[in-house]
Short mmCIF file of C-alpha atoms in Angstrom, two decimals:
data_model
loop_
_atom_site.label_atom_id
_atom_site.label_comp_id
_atom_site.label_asym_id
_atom_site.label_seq_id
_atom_site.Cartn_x
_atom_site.Cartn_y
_atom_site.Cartn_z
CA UNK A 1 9.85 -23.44 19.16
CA UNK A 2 9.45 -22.28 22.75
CA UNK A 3 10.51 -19.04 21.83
CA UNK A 4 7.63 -18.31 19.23
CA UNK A 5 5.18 -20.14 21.47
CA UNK A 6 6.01 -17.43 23.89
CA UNK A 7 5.94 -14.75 21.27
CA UNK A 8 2.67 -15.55 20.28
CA UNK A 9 1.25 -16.23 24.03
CA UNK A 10 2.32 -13.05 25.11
CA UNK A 11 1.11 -11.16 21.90
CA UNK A 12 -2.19 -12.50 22.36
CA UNK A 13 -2.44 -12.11 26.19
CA UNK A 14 -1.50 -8.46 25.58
CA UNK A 15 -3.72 -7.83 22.24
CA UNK A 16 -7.17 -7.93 22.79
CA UNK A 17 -9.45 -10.24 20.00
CA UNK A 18 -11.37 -6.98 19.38
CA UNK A 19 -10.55 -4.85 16.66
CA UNK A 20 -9.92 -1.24 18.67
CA UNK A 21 -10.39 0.34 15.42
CA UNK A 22 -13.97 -0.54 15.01
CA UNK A 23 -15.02 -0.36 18.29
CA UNK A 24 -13.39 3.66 18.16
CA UNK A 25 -15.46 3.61 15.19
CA UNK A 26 -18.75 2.70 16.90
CA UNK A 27 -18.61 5.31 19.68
CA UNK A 28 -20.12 8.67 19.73
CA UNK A 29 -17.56 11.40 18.12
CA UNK A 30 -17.11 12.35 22.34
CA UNK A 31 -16.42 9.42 23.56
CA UNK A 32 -14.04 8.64 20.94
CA UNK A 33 -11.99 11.57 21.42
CA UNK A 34 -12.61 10.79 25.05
CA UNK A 35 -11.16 7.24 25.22
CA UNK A 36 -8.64 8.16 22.43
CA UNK A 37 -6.96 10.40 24.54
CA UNK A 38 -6.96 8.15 27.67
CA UNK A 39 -5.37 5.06 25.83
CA UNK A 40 -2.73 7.55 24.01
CA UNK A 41 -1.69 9.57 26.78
CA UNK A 42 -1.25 6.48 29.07
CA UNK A 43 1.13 4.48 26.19
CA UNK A 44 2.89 7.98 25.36
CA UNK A 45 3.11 10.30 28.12
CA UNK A 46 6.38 9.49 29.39
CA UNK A 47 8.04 8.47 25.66
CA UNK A 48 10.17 12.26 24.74
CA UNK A 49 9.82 10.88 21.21
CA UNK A 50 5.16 11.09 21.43
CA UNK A 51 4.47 13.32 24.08
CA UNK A 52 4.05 16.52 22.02
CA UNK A 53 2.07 15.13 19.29
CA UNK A 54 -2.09 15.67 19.45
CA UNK A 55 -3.78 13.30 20.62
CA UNK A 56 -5.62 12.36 17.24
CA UNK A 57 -2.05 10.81 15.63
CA UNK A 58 -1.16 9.08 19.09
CA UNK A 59 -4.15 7.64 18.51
CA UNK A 60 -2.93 6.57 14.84
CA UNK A 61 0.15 5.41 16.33
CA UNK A 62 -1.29 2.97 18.89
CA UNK A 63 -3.58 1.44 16.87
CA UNK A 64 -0.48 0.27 14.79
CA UNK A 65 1.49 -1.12 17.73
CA UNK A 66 2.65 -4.89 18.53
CA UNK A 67 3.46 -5.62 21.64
CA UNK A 68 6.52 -7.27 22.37
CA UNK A 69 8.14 -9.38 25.55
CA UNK A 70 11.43 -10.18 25.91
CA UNK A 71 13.53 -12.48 28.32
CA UNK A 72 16.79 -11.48 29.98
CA UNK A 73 19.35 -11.04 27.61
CA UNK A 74 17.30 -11.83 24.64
CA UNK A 75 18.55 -9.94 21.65
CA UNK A 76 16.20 -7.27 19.88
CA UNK A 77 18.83 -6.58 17.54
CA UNK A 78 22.49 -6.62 16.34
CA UNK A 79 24.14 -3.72 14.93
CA UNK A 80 24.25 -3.64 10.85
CA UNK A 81 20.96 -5.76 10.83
CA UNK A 82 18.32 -3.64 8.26
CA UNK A 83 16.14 -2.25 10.67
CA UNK A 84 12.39 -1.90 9.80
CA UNK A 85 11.22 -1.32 13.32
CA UNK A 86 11.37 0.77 16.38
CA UNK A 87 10.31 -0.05 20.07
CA UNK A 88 8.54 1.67 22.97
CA UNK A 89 9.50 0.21 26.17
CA UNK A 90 6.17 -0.02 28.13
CA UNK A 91 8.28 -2.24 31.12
CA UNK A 92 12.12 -3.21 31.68
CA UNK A 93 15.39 -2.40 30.45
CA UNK A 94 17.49 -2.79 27.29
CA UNK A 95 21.12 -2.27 26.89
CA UNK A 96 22.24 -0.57 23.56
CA UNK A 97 26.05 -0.84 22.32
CA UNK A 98 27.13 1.20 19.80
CA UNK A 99 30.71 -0.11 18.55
CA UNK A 100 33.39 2.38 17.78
CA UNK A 101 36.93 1.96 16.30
CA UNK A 102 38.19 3.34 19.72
CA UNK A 103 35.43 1.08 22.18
CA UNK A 104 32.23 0.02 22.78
CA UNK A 105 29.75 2.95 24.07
CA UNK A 106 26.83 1.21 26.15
CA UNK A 107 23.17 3.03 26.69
CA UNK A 108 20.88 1.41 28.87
CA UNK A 109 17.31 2.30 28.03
CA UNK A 110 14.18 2.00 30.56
CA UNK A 111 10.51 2.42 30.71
CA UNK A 112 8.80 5.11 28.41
CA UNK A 113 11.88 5.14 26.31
CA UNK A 114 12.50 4.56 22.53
CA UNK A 115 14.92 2.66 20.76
CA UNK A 116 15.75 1.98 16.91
CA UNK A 117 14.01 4.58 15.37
CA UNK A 118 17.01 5.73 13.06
CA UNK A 119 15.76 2.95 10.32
CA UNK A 120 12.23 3.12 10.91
CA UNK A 121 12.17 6.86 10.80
CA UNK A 122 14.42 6.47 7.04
CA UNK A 123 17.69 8.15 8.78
CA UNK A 124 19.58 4.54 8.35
CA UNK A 125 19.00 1.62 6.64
CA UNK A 126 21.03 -0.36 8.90
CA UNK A 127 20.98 -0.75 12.97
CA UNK A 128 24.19 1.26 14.39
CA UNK A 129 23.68 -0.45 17.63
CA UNK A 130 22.99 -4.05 19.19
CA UNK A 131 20.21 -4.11 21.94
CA UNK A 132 19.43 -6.84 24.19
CA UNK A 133 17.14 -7.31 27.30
CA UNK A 134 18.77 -6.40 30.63
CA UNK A 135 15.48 -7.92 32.11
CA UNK A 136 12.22 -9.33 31.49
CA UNK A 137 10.86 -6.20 29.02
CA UNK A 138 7.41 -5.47 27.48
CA UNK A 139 7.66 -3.41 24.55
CA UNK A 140 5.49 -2.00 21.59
CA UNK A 141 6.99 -2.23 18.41
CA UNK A 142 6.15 0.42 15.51
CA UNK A 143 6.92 -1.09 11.94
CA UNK A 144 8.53 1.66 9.57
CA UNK A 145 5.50 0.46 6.75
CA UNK A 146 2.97 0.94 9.02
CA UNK A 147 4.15 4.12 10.31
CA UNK A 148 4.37 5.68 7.39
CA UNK A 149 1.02 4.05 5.79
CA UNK A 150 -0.18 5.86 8.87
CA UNK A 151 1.19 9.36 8.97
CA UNK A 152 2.78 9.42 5.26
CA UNK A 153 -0.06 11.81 4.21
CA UNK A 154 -1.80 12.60 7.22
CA UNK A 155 0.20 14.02 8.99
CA UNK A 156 4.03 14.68 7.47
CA UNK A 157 4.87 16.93 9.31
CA UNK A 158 5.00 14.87 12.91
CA UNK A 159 7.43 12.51 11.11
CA UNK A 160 9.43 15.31 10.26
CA UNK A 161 9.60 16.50 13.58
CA UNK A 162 10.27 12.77 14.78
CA UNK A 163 12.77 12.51 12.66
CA UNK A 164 14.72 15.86 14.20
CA UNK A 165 14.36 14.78 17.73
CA UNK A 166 15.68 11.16 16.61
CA UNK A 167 18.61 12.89 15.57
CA UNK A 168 18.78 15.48 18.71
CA UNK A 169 18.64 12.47 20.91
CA UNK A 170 21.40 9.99 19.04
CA UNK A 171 23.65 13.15 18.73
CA UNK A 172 23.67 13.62 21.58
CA UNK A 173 24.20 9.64 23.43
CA UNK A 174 26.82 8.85 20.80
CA UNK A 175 28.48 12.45 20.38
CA UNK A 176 32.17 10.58 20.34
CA UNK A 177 30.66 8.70 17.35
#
């Protein structure tokens, strides 16, 4: 109970009771582009997985964010859990532990990073990793459905090239995989 009342306080402390996308709607085609860019580039500017991207499908992305807060070693997920979706750490840390035959590889992940985007990106059904809260964390979360309700056929191409860096990046923390 008290950890869904705090779910849901902190989810509607952090999202607003207006719906962004109509109010984006509402404002001159200037201003849009304007205060698009602002809210994107602040969420995404330090994340390696957003910060190429134009700002029109950062701007897509946001408005499909949830976010997220999580107490000290709260678990976000354990490994071989189906994974349907990824987080952007907006505060905190997270420790990732990806479980080999040989030992147990730990990656600690920080502010502006990404985690779990293997499944929501369609590169693995299942988590390879366990993640829990090395502190008190704010995340967004990015559900695979939306993502690709929201880029599918606008955009394919930037999910390609999310998908390549996802792989770049895991190659390279879990190279002894």
């Amino acid at each position: 109970f008290k950890k869904v009342f705090k779910y849901y306080h902190h989810y509607f402390e952090r999202k607003t009771a207006f719906d962004e996308a109509q109010i984006l709607g509402e404002l001159s085609e200037k201003l849009r582009s304007e205060v698009s860019s602002f809210m994107a580039f602040s969420t995404f500017s330090s994340a390696d997985l957003f910060h190429k991207y134009d700002v029109k499908y950062l701007t897509l992305i946001l408005l499909i964010t949830k976010p997220l807060r999580l107490q000290v070693d709260e678990v976000v997920f354990e490994s071989g859990q189906v994974g349907i979706e990824m987080y952007l750490i907006t505060s905190g840390k997270v420790m990732a532990v990806y479980k080999t035959s040989q030992s147990n590889k730990g990656v600690r992940f920080g502010q502006g990073e990404t985690f779990g985007e293997l499944c929501t990106l369609g590169l693995a059904e299942r988590r390879q990793e366990s993640v829990r809260a090395l502190e008190i964390t704010e995340l967004l979360s990015i559900s695979k459905f939306d993502l690709f309700n929201t880029l599918g056929e606008s955009a394919p191409h930037v999910l390609a090239d999310m998908r390549r860096c996802t792989i770049r990046k895991y190659n390279t923390l879990y190279q002894n995989k």
